[in-house]
CSV table of C-alpha atoms in Angstrom, one decimal:
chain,number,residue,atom,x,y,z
V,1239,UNK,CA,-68.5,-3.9,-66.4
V,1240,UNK,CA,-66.9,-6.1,-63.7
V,1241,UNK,CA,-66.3,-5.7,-60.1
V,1242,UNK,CA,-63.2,-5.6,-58.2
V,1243,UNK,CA,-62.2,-9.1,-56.5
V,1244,UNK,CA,-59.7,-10.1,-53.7
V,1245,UNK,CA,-56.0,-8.8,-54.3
V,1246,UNK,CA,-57.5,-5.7,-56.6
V,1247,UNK,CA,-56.5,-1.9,-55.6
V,1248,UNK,CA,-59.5,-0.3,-54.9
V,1249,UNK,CA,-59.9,3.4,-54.5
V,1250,UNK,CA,-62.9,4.7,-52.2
V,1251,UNK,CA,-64.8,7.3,-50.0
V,1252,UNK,CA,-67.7,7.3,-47.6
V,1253,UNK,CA,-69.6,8.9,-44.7
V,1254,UNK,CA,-70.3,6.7,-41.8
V,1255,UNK,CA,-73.7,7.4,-40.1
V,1256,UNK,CA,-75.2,5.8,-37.0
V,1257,UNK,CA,-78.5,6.7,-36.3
V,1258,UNK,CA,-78.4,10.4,-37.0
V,1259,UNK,CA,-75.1,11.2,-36.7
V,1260,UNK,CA,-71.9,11.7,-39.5
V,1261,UNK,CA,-69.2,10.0,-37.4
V,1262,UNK,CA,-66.6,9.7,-40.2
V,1263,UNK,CA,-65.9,11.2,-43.8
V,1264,UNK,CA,-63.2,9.3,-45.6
V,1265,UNK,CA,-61.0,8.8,-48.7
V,1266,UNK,CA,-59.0,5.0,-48.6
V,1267,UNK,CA,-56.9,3.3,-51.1
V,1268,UNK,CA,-56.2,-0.5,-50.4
V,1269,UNK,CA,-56.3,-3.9,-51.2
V,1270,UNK,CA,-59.7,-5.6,-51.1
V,1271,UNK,CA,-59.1,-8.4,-49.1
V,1272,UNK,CA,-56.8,-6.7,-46.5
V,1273,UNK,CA,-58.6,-3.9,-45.4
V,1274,UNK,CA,-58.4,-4.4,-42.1
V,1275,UNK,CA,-55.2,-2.9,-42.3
V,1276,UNK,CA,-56.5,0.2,-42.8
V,1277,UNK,CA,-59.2,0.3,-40.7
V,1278,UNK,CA,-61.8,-0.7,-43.1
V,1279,UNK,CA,-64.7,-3.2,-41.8
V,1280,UNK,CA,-65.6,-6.6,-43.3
V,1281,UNK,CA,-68.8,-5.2,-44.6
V,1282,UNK,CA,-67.7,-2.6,-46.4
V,1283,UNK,CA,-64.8,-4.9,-48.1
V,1284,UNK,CA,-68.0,-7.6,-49.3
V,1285,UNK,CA,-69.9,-4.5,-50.5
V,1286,UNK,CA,-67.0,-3.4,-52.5
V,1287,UNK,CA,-66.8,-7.4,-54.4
V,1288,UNK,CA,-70.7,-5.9,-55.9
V,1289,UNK,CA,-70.0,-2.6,-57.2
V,1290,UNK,CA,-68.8,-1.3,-60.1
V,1291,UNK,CA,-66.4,1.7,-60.8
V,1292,UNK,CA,-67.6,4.9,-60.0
V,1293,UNK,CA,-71.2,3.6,-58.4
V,1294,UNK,CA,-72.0,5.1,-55.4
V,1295,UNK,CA,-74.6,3.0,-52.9
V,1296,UNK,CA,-76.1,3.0,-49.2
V,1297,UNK,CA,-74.7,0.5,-47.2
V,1298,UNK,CA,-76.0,-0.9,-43.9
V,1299,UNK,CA,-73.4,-2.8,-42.2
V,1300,UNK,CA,-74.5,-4.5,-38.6
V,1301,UNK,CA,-73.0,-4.9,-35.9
V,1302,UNK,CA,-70.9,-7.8,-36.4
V,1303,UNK,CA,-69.6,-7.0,-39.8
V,1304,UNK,CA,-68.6,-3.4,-38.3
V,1305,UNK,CA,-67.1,-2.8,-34.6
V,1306,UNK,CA,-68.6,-5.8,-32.9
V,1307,UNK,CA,-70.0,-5.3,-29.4
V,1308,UNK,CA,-66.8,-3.3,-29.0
V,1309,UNK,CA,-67.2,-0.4,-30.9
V,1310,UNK,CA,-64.6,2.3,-31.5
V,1311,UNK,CA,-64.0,4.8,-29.3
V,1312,UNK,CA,-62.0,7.0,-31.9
V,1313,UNK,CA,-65.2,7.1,-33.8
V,1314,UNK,CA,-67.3,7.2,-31.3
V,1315,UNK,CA,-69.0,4.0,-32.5
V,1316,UNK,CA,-70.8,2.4,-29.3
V,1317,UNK,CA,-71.0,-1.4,-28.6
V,1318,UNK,CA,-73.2,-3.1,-31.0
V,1319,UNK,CA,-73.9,-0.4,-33.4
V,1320,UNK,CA,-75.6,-1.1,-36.6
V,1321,UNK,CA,-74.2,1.6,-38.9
V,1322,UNK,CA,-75.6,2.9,-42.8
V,1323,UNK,CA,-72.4,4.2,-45.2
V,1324,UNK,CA,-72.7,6.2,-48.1
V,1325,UNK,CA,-70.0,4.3,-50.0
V,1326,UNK,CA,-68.7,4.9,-53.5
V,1327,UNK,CA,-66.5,3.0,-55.2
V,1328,UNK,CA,-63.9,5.7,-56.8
V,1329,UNK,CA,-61.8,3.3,-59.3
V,1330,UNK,CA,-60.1,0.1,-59.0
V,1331,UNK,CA,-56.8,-2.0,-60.7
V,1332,UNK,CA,-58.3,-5.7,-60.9
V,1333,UNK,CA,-56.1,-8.0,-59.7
V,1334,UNK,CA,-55.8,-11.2,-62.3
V,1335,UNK,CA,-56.5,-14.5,-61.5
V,1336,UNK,CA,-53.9,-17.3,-61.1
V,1337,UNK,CA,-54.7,-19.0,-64.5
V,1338,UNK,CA,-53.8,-15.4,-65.9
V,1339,UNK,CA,-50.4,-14.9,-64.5
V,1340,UNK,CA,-47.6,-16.0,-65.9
V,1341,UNK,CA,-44.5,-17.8,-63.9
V,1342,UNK,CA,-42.9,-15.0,-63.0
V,1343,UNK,CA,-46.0,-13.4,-62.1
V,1344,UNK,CA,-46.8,-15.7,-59.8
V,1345,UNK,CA,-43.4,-15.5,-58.2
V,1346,UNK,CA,-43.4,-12.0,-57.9
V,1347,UNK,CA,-47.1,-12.4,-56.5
V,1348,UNK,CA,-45.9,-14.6,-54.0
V,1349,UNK,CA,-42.7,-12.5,-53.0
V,1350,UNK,CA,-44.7,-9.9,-52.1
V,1351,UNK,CA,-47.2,-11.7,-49.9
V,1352,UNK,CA,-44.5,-13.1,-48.1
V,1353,UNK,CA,-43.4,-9.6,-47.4
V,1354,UNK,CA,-47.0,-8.5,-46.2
V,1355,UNK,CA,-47.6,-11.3,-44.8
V,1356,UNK,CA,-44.2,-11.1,-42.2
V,1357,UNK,CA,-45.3,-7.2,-41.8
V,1358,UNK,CA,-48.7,-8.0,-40.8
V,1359,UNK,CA,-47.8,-11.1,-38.5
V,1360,UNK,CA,-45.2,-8.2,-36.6
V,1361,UNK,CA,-47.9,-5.8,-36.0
V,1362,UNK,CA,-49.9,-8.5,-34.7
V,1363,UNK,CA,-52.7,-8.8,-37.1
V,1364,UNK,CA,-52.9,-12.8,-37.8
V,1365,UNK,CA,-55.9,-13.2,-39.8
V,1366,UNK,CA,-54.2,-10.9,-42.7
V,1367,UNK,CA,-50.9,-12.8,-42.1
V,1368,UNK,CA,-52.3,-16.3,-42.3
V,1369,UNK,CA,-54.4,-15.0,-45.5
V,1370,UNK,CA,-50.9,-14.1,-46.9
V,1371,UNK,CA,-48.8,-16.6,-46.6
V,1372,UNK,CA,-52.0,-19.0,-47.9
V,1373,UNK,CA,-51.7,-17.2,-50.9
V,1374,UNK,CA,-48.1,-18.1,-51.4
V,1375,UNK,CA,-49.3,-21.9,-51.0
V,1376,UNK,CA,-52.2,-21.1,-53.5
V,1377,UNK,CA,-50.5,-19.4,-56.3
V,1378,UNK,CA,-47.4,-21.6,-56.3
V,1379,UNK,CA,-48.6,-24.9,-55.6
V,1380,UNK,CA,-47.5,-27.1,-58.8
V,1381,UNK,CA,-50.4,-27.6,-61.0
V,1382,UNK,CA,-50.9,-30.1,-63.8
V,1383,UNK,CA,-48.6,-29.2,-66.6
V,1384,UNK,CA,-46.3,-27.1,-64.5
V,1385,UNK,CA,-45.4,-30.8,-63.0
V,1386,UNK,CA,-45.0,-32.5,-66.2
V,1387,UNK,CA,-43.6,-29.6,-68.0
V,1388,UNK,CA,-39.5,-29.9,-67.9
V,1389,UNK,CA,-38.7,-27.0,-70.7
V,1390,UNK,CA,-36.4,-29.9,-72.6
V,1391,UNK,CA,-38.1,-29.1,-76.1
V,1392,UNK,CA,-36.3,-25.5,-75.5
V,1393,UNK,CA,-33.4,-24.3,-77.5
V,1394,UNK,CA,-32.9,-20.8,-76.5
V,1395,UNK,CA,-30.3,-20.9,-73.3
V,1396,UNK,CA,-31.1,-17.3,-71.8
V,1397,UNK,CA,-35.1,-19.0,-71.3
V,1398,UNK,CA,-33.4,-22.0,-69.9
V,1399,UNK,CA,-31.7,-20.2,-67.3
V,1400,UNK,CA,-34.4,-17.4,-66.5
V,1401,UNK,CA,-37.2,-20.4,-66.2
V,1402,UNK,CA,-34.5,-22.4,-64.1
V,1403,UNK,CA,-34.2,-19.1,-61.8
V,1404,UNK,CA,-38.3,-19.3,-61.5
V,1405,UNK,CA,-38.4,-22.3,-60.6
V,1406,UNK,CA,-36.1,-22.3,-57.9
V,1407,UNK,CA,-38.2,-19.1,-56.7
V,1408,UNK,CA,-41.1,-21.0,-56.8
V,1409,UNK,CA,-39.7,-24.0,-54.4
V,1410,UNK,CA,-38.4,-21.2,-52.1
V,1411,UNK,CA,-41.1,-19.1,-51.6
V,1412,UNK,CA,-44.0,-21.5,-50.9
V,1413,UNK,CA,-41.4,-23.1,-48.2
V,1414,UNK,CA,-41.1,-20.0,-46.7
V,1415,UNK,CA,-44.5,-19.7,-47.0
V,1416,UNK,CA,-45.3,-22.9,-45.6
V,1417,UNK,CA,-43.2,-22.4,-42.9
V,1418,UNK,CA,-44.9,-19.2,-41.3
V,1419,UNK,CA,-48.5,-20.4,-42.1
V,1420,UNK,CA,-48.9,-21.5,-38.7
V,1421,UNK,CA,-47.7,-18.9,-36.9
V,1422,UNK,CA,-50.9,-16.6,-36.7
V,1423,UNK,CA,-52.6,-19.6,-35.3
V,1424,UNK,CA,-50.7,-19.3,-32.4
V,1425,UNK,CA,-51.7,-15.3,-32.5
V,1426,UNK,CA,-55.6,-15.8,-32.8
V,1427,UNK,CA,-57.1,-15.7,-29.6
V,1428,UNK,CA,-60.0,-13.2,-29.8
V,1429,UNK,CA,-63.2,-13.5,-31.4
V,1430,UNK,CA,-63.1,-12.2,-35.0
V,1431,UNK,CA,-66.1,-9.8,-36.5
V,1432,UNK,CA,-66.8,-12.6,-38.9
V,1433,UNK,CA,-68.2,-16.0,-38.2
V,1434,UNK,CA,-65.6,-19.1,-38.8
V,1435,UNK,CA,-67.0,-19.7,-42.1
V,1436,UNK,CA,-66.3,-16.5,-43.0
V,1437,UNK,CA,-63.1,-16.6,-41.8
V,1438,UNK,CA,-62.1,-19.8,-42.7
V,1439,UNK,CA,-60.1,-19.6,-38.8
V,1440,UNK,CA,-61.0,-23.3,-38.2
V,1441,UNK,CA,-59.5,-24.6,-41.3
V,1442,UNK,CA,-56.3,-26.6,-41.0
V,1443,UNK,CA,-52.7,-24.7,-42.8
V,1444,UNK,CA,-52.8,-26.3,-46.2
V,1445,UNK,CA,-50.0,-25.0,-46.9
V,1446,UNK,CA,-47.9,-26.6,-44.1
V,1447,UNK,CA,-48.4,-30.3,-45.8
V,1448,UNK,CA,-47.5,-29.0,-49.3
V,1449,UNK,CA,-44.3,-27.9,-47.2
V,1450,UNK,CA,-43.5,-30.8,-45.6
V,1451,UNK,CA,-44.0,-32.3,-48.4
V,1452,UNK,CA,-41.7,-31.0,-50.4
V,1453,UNK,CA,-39.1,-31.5,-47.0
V,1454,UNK,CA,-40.2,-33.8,-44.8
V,1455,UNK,CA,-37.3,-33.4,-42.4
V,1456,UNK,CA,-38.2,-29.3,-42.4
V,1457,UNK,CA,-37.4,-28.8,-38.6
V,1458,UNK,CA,-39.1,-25.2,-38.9
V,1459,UNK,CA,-42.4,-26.3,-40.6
V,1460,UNK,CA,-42.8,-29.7,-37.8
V,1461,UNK,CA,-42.4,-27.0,-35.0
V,1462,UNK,CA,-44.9,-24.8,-36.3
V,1463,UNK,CA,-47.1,-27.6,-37.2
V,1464,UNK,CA,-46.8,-28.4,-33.6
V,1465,UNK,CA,-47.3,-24.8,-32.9
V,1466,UNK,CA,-50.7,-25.1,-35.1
V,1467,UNK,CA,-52.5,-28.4,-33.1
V,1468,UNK,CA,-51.3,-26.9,-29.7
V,1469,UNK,CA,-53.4,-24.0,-30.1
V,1470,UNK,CA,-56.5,-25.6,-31.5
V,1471,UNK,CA,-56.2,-28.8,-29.1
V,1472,UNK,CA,-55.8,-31.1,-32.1
């Protein structure tokens, strides 16, 4: 039985405990990988990868995979707090892997990332936009055959037009992408939870060369480039 991976649709419920006190029951449905959006902590997300449907576990998340030295007042989780969760993993809808989509899978895939992507980067949370609009870049990023492959063996018309209509999705969106990858840089100024390895903050936008690559007179992608090595002194 396998285990739910980034991107999957995980359904789950715990009790939060520090020291001897329940500070939270709670029933959450999201998408492993962006949890922070719903106010779930980094722990419980890497928890999640190593479970399987319907297991139920003790989790003890520290301090830096939970609230930080922050803590959250809502919860009435103090700086620094260590906490244990009862955690069970309810179900989950694995999310496939790129080599298992097909084209217009991995527009669609990329469509909507874009859209999270621009939501989260308007409500200020840049680490889950950045992670989205690296996706785009990921999943649409020409690969081996999709390079060489020029559908001219094809005799059918309607494929012809509907795998011309992909791939002119599939130049669009990973500009788009591309283009807004460096924006959350500029928005990540406080510490995150996670160490930098974790996060992968430090790492340059990928997907702002395969951008410019594609149009190297881009005026949108060189200013947010610019935008990118301003903030990290590069």
């Amino acid at each position: 039985m396998s285990s739910p991976r980034d991107g999957s649709t995980v359904s789950v419920s715990w009790t939060m405990k520090h020291l001897d006190r329940d500070l939270e029951t709670r029933t959450v449905k999201f998408i492993l990988g962006d949890g922070n959006a719903e106010g779930v902590v980094p722990g419980i997300e890497l928890a999640l990868k190593k479970m399987k449907k319907a297991e139920t576990a003790t989790v003890n998340v520290t301090s830096p995979y939970a609230y930080g030295h922050v803590g959250d007042a809502g919860l009435a989780v103090p700086g620094g707090a260590d906490l244990v969760y009862l955690l069970t993993l309810e179900d989950f809808q694995q999310a496939k892997y790129k080599y298992e989509m097909s084209d217009t899978e991995k527009v669609e895939f990329a469509e909507k990332a874009k859209e999270m992507g621009t939501g989260y980067f308007r409500d200020g949370k840049y680490e889950l936009a950045l992670r989205k609009y690296e996706s785009i870049t990921e999943y649409l990023e020409p690969e081996g055959d999709d390079m060489d492959d020029d559908m001219s063996d094809s005799d059918d018309e309607d494929k012809d037009k509907e795998s011309e209509k992909t791939e002119e999705k599939k130049t669009k969106v990973p500009g788009a992408g591309g283009e807004n990858e460096a924006a959350p840089y500029c928005g990540i100024q406080q510490p995150s939870p996670l160490p930098p390895q974790a996060t992968g903050r430090n790492e340059r936008p990928q997907g702002m060369r395969i951008n410019l690559s594609l149009d190297p007179k881009n005026i949108k992608a060189l200013f947010r480039r610019g935008q990118a090595a301003e903030i990290s002194e590069d």
